[in-house]
Short mmCIF file of C-alpha atoms and ligand atoms in Angstrom, two decimals:
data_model
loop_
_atom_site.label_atom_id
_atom_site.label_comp_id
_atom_site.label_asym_id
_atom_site.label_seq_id
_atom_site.Cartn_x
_atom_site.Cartn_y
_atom_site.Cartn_z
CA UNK A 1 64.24 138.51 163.33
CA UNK A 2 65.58 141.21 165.57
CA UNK A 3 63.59 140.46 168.03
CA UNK A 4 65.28 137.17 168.42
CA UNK A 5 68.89 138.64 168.13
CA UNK A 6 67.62 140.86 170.58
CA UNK A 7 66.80 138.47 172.56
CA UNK A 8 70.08 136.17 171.87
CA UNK A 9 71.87 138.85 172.86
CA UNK A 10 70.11 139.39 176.33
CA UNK A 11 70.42 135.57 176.99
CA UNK A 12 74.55 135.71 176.29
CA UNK A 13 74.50 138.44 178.32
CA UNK A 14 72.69 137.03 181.19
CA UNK A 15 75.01 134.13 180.86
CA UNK A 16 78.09 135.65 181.28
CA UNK A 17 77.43 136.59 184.82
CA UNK A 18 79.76 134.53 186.68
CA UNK A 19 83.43 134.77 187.69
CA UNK A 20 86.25 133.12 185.67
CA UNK A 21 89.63 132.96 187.19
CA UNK A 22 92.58 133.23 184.75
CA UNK A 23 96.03 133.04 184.73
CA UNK A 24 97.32 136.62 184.33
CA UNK A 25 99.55 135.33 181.01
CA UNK A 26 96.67 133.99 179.43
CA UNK A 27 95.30 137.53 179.30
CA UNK A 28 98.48 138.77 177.93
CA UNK A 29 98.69 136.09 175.20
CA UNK A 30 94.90 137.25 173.98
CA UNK A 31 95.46 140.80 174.23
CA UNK A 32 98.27 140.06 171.65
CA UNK A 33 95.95 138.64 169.56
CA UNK A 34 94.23 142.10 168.60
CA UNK A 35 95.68 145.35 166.96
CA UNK A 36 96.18 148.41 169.26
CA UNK A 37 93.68 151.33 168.75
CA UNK A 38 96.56 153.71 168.85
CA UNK A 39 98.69 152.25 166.23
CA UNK A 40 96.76 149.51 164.49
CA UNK A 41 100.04 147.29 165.07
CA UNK A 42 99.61 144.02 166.98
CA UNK A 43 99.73 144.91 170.72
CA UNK A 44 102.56 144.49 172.80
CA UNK A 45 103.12 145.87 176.29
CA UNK A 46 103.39 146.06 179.64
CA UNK A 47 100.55 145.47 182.50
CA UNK A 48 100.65 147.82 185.86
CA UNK A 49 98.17 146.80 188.90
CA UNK A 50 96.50 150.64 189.44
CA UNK A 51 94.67 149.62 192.20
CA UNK A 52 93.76 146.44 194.53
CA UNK A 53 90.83 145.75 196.69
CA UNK A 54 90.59 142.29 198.29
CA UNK A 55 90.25 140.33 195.29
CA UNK A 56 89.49 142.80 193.51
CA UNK A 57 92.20 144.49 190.63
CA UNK A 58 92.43 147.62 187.94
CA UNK A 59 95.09 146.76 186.04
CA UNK A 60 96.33 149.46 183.05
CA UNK A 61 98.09 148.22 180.20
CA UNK A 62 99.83 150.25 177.73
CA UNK A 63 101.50 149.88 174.30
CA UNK A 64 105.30 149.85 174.11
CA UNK A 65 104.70 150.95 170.74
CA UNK A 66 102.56 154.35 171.12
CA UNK A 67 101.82 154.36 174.56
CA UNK A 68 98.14 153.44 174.31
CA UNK A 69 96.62 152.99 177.62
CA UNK A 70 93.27 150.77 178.44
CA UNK A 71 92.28 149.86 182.00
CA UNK A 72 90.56 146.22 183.10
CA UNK A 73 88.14 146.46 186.04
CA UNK A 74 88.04 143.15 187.24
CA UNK A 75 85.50 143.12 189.26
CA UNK A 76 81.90 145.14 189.07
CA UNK A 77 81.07 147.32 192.26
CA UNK A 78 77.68 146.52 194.69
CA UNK A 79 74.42 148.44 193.67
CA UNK A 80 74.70 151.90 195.50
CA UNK A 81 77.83 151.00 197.55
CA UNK A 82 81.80 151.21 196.89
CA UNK A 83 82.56 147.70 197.34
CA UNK A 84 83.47 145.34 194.82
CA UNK A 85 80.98 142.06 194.22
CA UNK A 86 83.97 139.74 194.29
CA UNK A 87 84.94 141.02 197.81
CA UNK A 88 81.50 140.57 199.12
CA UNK A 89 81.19 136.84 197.99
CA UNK A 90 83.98 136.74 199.56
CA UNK A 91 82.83 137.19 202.55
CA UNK A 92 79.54 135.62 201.99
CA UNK A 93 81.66 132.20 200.89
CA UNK A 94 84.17 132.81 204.22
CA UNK A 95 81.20 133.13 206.74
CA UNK A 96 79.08 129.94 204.95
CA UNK A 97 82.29 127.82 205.30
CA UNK A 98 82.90 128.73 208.27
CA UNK A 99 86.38 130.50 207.67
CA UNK A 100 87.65 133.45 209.75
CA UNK A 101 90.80 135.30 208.05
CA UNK A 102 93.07 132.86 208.25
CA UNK A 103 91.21 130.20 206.58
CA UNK A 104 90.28 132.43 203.78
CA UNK A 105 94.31 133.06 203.25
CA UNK A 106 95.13 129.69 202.96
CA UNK A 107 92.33 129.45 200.39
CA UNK A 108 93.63 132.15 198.38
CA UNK A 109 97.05 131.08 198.60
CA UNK A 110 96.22 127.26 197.27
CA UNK A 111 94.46 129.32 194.10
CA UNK A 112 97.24 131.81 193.72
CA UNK A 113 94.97 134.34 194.35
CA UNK A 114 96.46 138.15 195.07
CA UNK A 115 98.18 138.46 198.34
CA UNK A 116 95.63 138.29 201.49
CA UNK A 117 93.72 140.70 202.06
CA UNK A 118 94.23 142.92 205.34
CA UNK A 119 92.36 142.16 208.47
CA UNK A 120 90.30 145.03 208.66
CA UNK A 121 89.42 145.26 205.67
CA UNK A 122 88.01 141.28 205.86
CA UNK A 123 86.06 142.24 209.20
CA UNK A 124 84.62 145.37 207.06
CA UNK A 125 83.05 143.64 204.76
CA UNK A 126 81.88 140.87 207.05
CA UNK A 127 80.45 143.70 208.79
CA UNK A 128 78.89 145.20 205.37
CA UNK A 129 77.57 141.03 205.34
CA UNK A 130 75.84 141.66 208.59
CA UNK A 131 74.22 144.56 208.20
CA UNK A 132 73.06 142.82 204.30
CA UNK A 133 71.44 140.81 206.39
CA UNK A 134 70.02 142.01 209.05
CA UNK A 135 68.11 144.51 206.47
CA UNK A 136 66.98 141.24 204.28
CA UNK A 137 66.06 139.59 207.46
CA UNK A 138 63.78 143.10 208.80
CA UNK A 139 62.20 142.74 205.07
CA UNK A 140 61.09 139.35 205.57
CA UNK A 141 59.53 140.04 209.03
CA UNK A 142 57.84 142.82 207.74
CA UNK A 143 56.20 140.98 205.00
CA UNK A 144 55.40 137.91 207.42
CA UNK A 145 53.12 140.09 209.51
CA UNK A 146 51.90 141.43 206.44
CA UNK A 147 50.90 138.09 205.28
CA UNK A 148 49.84 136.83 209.09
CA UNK A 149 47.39 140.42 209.46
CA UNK A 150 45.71 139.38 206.05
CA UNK A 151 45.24 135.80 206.77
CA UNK A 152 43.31 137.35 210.00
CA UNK A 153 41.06 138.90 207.79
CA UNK A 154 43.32 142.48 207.79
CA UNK A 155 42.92 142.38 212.06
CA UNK A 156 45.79 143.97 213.57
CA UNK A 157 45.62 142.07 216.56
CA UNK A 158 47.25 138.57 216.22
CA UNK A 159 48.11 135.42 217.80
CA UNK A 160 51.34 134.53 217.99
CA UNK A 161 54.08 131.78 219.52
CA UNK A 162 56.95 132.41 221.27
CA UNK A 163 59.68 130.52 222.54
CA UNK A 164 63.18 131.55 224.01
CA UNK A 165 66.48 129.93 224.30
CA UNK A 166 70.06 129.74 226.36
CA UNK A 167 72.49 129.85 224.22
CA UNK A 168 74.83 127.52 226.28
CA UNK A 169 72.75 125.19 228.46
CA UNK A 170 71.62 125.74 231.88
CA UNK A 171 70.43 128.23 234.01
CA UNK A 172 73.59 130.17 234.23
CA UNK A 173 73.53 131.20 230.99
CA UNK A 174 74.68 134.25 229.81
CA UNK A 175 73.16 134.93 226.40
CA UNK A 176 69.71 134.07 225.44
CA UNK A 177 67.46 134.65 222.29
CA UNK A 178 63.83 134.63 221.70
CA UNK A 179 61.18 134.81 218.88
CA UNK A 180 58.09 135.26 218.05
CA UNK A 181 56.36 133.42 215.31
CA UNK A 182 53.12 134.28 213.54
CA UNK A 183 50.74 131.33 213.51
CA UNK A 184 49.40 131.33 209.78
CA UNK A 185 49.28 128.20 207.76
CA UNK A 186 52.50 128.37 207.59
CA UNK A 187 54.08 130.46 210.39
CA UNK A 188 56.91 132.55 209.76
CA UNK A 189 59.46 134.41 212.67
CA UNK A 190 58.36 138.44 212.96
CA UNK A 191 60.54 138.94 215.71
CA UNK A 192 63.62 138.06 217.49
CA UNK A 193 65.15 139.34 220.55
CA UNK A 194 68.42 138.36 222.15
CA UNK A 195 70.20 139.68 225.37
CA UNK A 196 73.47 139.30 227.47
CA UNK A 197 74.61 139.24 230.88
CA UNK A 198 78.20 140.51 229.87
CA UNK A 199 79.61 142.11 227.62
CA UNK A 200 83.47 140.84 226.36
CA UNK A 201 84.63 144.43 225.37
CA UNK A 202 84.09 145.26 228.89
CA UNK A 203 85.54 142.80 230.03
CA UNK A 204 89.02 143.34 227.55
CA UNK A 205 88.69 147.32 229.02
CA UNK A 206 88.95 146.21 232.69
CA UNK A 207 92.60 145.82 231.98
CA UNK A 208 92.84 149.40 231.26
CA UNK A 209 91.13 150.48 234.87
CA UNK A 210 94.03 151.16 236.63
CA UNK A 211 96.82 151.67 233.52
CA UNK A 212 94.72 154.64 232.24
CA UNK A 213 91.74 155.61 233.98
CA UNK A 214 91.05 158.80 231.19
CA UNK A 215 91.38 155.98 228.49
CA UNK A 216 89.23 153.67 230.27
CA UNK A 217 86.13 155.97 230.90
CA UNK A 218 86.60 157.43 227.41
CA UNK A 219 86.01 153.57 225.64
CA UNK A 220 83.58 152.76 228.37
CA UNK A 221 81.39 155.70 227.43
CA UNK A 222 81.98 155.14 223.32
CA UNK A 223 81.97 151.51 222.92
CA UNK A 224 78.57 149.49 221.81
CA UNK A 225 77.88 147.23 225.14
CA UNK A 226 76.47 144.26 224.78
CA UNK A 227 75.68 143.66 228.33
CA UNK A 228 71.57 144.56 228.13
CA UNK A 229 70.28 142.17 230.64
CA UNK A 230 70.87 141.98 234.23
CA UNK A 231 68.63 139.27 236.37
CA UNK A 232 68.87 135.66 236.58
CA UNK A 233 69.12 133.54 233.18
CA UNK A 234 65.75 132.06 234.33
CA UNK A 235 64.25 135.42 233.95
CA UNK A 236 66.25 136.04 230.41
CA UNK A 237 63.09 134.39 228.23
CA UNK A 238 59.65 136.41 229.75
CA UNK A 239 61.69 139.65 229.70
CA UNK A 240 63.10 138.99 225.93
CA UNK A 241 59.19 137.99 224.86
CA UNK A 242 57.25 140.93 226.77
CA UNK A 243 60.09 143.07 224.98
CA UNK A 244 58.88 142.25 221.67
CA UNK A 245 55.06 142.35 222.98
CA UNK A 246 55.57 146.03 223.80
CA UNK A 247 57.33 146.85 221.05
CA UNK A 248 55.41 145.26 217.60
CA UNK A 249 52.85 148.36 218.42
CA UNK A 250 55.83 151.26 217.06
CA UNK A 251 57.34 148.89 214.74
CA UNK A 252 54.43 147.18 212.95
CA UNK A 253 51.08 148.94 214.29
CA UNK A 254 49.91 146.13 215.49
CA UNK A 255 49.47 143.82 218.66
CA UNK A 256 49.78 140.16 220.07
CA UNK A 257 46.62 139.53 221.72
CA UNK A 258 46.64 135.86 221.97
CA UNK A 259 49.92 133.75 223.40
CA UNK A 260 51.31 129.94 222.43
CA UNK A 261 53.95 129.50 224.84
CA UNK A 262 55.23 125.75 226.17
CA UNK A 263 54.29 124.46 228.81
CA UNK A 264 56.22 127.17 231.21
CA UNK A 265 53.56 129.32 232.48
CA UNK A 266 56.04 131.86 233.64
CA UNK A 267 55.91 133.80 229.88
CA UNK A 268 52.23 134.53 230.06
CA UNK A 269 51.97 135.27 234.09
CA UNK A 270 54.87 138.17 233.40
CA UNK A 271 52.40 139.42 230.44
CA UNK A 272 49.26 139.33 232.90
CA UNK A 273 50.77 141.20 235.52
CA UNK A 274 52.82 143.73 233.01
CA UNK A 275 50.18 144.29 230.35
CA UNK A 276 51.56 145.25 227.22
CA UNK A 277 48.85 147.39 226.09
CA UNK A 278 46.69 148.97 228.36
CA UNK A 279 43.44 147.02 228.88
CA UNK A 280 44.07 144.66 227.48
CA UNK A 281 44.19 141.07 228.28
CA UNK A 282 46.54 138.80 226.94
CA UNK A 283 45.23 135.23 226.11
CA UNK A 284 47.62 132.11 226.80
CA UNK A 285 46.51 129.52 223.89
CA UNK A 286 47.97 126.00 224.55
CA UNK A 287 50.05 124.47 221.74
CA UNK A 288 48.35 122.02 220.03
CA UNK A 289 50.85 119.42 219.88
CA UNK A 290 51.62 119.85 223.85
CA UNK A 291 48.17 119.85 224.10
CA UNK A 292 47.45 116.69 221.91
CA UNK A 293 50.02 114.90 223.57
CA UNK A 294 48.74 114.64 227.16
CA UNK A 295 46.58 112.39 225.99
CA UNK A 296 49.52 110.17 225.73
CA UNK A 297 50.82 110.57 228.58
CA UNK A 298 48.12 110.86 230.61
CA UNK A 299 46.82 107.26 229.66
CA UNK A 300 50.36 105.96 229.77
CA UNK A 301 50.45 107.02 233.21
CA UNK A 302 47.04 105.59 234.25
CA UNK A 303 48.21 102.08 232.71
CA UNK A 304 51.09 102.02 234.66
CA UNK A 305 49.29 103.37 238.04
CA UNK A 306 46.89 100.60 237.78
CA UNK A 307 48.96 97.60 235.75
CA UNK A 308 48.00 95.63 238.82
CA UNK A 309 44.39 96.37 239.59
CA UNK A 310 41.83 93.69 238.48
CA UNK A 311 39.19 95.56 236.27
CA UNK A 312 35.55 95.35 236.34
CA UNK A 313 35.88 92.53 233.84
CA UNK A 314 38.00 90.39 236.20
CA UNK A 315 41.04 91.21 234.07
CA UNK A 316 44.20 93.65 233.92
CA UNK A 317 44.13 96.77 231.88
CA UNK A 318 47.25 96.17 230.03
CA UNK A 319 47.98 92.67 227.20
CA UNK A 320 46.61 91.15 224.31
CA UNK A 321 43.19 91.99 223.52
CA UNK A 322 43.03 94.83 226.44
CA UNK A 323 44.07 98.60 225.99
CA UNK A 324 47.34 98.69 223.86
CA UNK A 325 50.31 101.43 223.91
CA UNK A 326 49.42 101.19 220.07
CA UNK A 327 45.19 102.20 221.50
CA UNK A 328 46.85 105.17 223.77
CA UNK A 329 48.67 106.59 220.57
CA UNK A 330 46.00 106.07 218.32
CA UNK A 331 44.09 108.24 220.86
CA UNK A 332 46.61 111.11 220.45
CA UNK A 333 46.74 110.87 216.61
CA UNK A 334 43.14 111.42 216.77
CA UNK A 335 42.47 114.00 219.51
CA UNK A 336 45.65 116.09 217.22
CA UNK A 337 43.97 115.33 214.49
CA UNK A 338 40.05 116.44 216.45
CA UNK A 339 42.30 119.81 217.28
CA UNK A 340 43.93 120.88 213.63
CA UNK A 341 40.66 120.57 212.22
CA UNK A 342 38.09 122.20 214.60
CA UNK A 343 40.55 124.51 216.79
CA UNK A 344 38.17 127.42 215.85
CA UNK A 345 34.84 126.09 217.07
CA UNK A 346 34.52 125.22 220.42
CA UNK A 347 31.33 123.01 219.95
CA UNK A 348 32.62 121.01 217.30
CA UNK A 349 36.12 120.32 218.94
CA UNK A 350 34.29 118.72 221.59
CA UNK A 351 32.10 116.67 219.72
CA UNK A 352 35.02 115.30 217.66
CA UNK A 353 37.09 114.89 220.61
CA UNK A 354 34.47 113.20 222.54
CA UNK A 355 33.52 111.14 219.41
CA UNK A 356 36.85 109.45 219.77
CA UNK A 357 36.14 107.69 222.96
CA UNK A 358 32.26 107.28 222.59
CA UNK A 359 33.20 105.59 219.11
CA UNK A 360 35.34 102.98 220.94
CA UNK A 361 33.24 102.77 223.75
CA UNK A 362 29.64 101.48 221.84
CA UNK A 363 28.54 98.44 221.57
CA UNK A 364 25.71 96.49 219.85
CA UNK A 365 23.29 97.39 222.37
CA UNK A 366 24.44 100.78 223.28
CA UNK A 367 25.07 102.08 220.03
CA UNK A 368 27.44 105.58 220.32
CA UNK A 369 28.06 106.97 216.72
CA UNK A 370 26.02 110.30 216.95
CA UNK A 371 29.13 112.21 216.47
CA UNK A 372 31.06 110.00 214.05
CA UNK A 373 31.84 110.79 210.64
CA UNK A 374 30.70 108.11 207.68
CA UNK A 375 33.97 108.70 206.30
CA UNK A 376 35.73 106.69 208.81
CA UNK A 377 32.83 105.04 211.03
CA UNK A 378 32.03 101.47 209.75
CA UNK A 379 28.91 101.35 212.14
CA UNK A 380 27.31 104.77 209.75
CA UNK A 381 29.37 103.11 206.66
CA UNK A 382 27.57 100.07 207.37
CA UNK A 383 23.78 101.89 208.28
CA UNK A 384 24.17 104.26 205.03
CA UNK A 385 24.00 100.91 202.79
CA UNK A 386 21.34 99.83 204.60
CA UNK A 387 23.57 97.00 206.68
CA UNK A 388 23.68 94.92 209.86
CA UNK A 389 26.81 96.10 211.90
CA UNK A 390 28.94 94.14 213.95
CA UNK A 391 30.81 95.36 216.85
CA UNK A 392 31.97 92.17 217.66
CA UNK A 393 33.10 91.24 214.04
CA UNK A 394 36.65 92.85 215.08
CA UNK A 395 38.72 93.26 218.10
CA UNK A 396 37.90 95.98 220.06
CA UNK A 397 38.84 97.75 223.77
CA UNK A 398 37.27 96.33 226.42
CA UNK A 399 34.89 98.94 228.04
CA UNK A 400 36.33 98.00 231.58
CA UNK A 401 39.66 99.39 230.41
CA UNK A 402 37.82 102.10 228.48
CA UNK A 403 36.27 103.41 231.96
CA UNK A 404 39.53 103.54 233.41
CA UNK A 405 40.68 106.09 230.86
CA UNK A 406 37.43 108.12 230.99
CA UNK A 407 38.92 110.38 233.37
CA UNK A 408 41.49 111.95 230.89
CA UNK A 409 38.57 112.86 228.22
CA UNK A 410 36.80 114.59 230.67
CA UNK A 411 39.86 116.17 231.80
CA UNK A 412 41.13 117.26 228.36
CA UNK A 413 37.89 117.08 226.61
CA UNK A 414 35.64 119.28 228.38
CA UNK A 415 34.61 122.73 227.38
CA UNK A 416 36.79 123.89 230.02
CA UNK A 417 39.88 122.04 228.99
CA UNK A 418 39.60 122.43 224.89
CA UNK A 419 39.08 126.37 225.22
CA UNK A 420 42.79 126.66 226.18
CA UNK A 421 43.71 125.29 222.14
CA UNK A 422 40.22 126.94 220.38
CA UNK A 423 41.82 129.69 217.92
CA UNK A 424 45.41 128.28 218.72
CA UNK A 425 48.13 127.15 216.85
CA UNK A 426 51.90 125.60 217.62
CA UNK A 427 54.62 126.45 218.65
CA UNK A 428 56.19 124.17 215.88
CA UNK A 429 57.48 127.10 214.48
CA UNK A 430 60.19 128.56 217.12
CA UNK A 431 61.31 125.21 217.89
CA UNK A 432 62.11 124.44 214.35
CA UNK A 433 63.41 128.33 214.06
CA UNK A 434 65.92 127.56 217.64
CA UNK A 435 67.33 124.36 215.98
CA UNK A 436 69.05 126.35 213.29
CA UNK A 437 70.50 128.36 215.46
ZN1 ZN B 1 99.95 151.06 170.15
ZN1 ZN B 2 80.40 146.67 227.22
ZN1 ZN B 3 31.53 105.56 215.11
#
């Protein structure tokens, strides 16, 4: 039994941890309600605010009747800090909405909320926010490498992705960030860099140059710059990414050894020729998707090159019956598909690659299924249960159009080509990381 009160108890308690906003007479009407510890006569008195914080009051009321004083903390403070929660939430609420001082006034105003609260002491806390943040976000890095160095099998040396961005598009851009995701399962950011060609404090203080030179030098030398980067905005993304290279070795003990960039060479060639870590070679992986996808493209572009040759067979590549926009990305799904499931065994990648075009490419009397898989293959379906096969029973690519397109498997499919993805990953990961930005 009193382990359920107990319990009860703990539940009302946990459920009573929200805000309620009440009108400051309905407080007054309740306190009447109860006797005054003073002198056990119905209370009745006045209400002074002590002290206000942002949204945050101590108000003291005291009995006309003995002078019995009792203080209301409205609001409890942060864990290890002097703020008050309600003026963090705040903030929180003002920066998720999207409201800068102002807004935030007019919000308390509509409520009849206490007076707005001074500028300064908004940006503090927004400032407190930041800094919330930034420590949460450090945490969460931290414990993505720790998860990506365990999925390696505890190796300290890990493949990642990186990608960078312009903040505003273009080439002249003046701000850019970066990051560097791990490639797990599910890849997570570990690090992000950003960087400016100016700095707008700087630019407020040139004002000040000739006014008050003393003044001027004093707030140049104090003030935190922003302006870290000088060099063209082209340059902004392989400086931000060999940054981060250089410095995951003093702030997580570990190094990136392998590299999924896009299809910009630029990242990795600044990481040959500046090695990180000394001897050491960094490896440029190809992302799998990009990688996948030539195969598209690559066969699109053939069909069009040729859409007027006669083929071997006395007919065009493209129409009915012939090799279909639908064949071409079939042919990616499959050589993606080839990739995410042998990308760490060379051998195997390129039978399963290569299976994809002998497959298509056998006949009755030329037979091509070594490499196929029973769970997909009708020919081995077919042998398994001891049957005749067909491969004239359905539709199929015409081998004249089939030899056209040869060139792009041994282009992508040879040893050569599928080494570039073998231990890869994508780059999946910063892209969908730069679109919430
Ligand atoms: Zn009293
Ligand atoms: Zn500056
Ligand atoms: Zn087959």
């Amino acid at each position: 039994m009193q382990n359920e009160s107990t319990t009860s108890k703990q539940n009302v308690k946990d459920n009573l941890d929200f805000n309620l906003i009440i009108h400051m007479n309905s407080l007054i009407s309740l306190l009447k309600q109860f006797l005054c510890p003073g002198c056990n006569k119905y209370w009745d008195g006045s209400t002074t605010v002590k002290e206000r914080n942002g949204l945050y009051m101590q108000l003291e009321f005291m009995c006309y009747n003995c002078g019995f004083l009792t203080r209301l903390y409205s609001s409890p403070k942060m864990q290890n800090g002097r703020r008050h929660e309600i003026n963090v939430r705040l903030g929180i609420g003002g920066t998720l909405c999207g409201l800068g001082r102002s807004g935030v006034m007019k919000l308390l105003g509509a409520l009849n909320l206490p007076l707005p609260i001074q500028e300064h002491k908004y940006r503090e806390v927004q400032e407190f926010i930041l800094n919330y943040v930034e420590k949460a976000q450090e945490q969460s890095m931290i414990d993505a490498v720790q998860g990506a160095i365990s999925e390696a099998g505890g190796v300290e040396e890990l493949t990642v992705s990186g990608d960078g961005a312009w903040l505003t598009r273009g080439f002249s851009s003046l701000h850019g960030i970066a990051a560097i995701c791990s490639t797990t399962v599910s890849p997570k950011v570990i690090d992000t860099n950003w960087c400016s060609k100016k700095c707008s404090k700087c630019q407020g203080a040139e004002s000040l140059r000739h006014v008050n030179f003393d003044l001027f030098s004093t707030f140049q030398e104090n003030h935190e710059c922003q302006l870290n980067f000088i060099g063209t905005s082209g340059a902004m993304e392989k400086e931000m990414i060999y940054e981060m290279f250089c410095r995951c070795l003093p702030k997580y003990d570990i190094k990136y050894i392998s590299y999924i960039g896009d299809g910009d060479a630029k990242v990795h060639k600044y990481l040959t020729t500046n090695p990180p870590y000394p001897g050491v070679t960094i490896k440029k992986l190809e992302d799998t998707n990009h990688f996948a996808k030539r195969m598209l493209t690559r066969i699109k572009k053939i069909k069009q090159e040729n859409k007027n040759e006669v083929l071997s067979d006395g007919k065009k590549i493209a129409g009915k019956g012939r090799l279909t926009d639908a064949d071409a990305i079939k042919f990616k799904i499959y050589f993606a598909k080839a990739i995410r499931e042998s990308k760490t065994d060379l051998d195997k990648l390129y039978e399963k690659s290569w299976t994809i075009f002998k497959h298509h490419y056998s006949t009755d009397k030329e037979p091509m299924h070594d490499w196929c898989d029973p769970q997909w293959c009708k020919y081995l379906q077919a042998k398994l249960n001891g049957q005749q096969f067909n491969h004239n029973s359905k539709p199929a690519i015409p081998r004249a159009c089939l030899d056209l397109i040869k060139p792009v498997f041994h282009e992508l499919c040879s040893k050569t080509g599928l080494a570039r993805v073998v231990g890869g990953g994508s780059q999946n990961a910063n892209e969908a990381f730069h679109s919430l930005l």
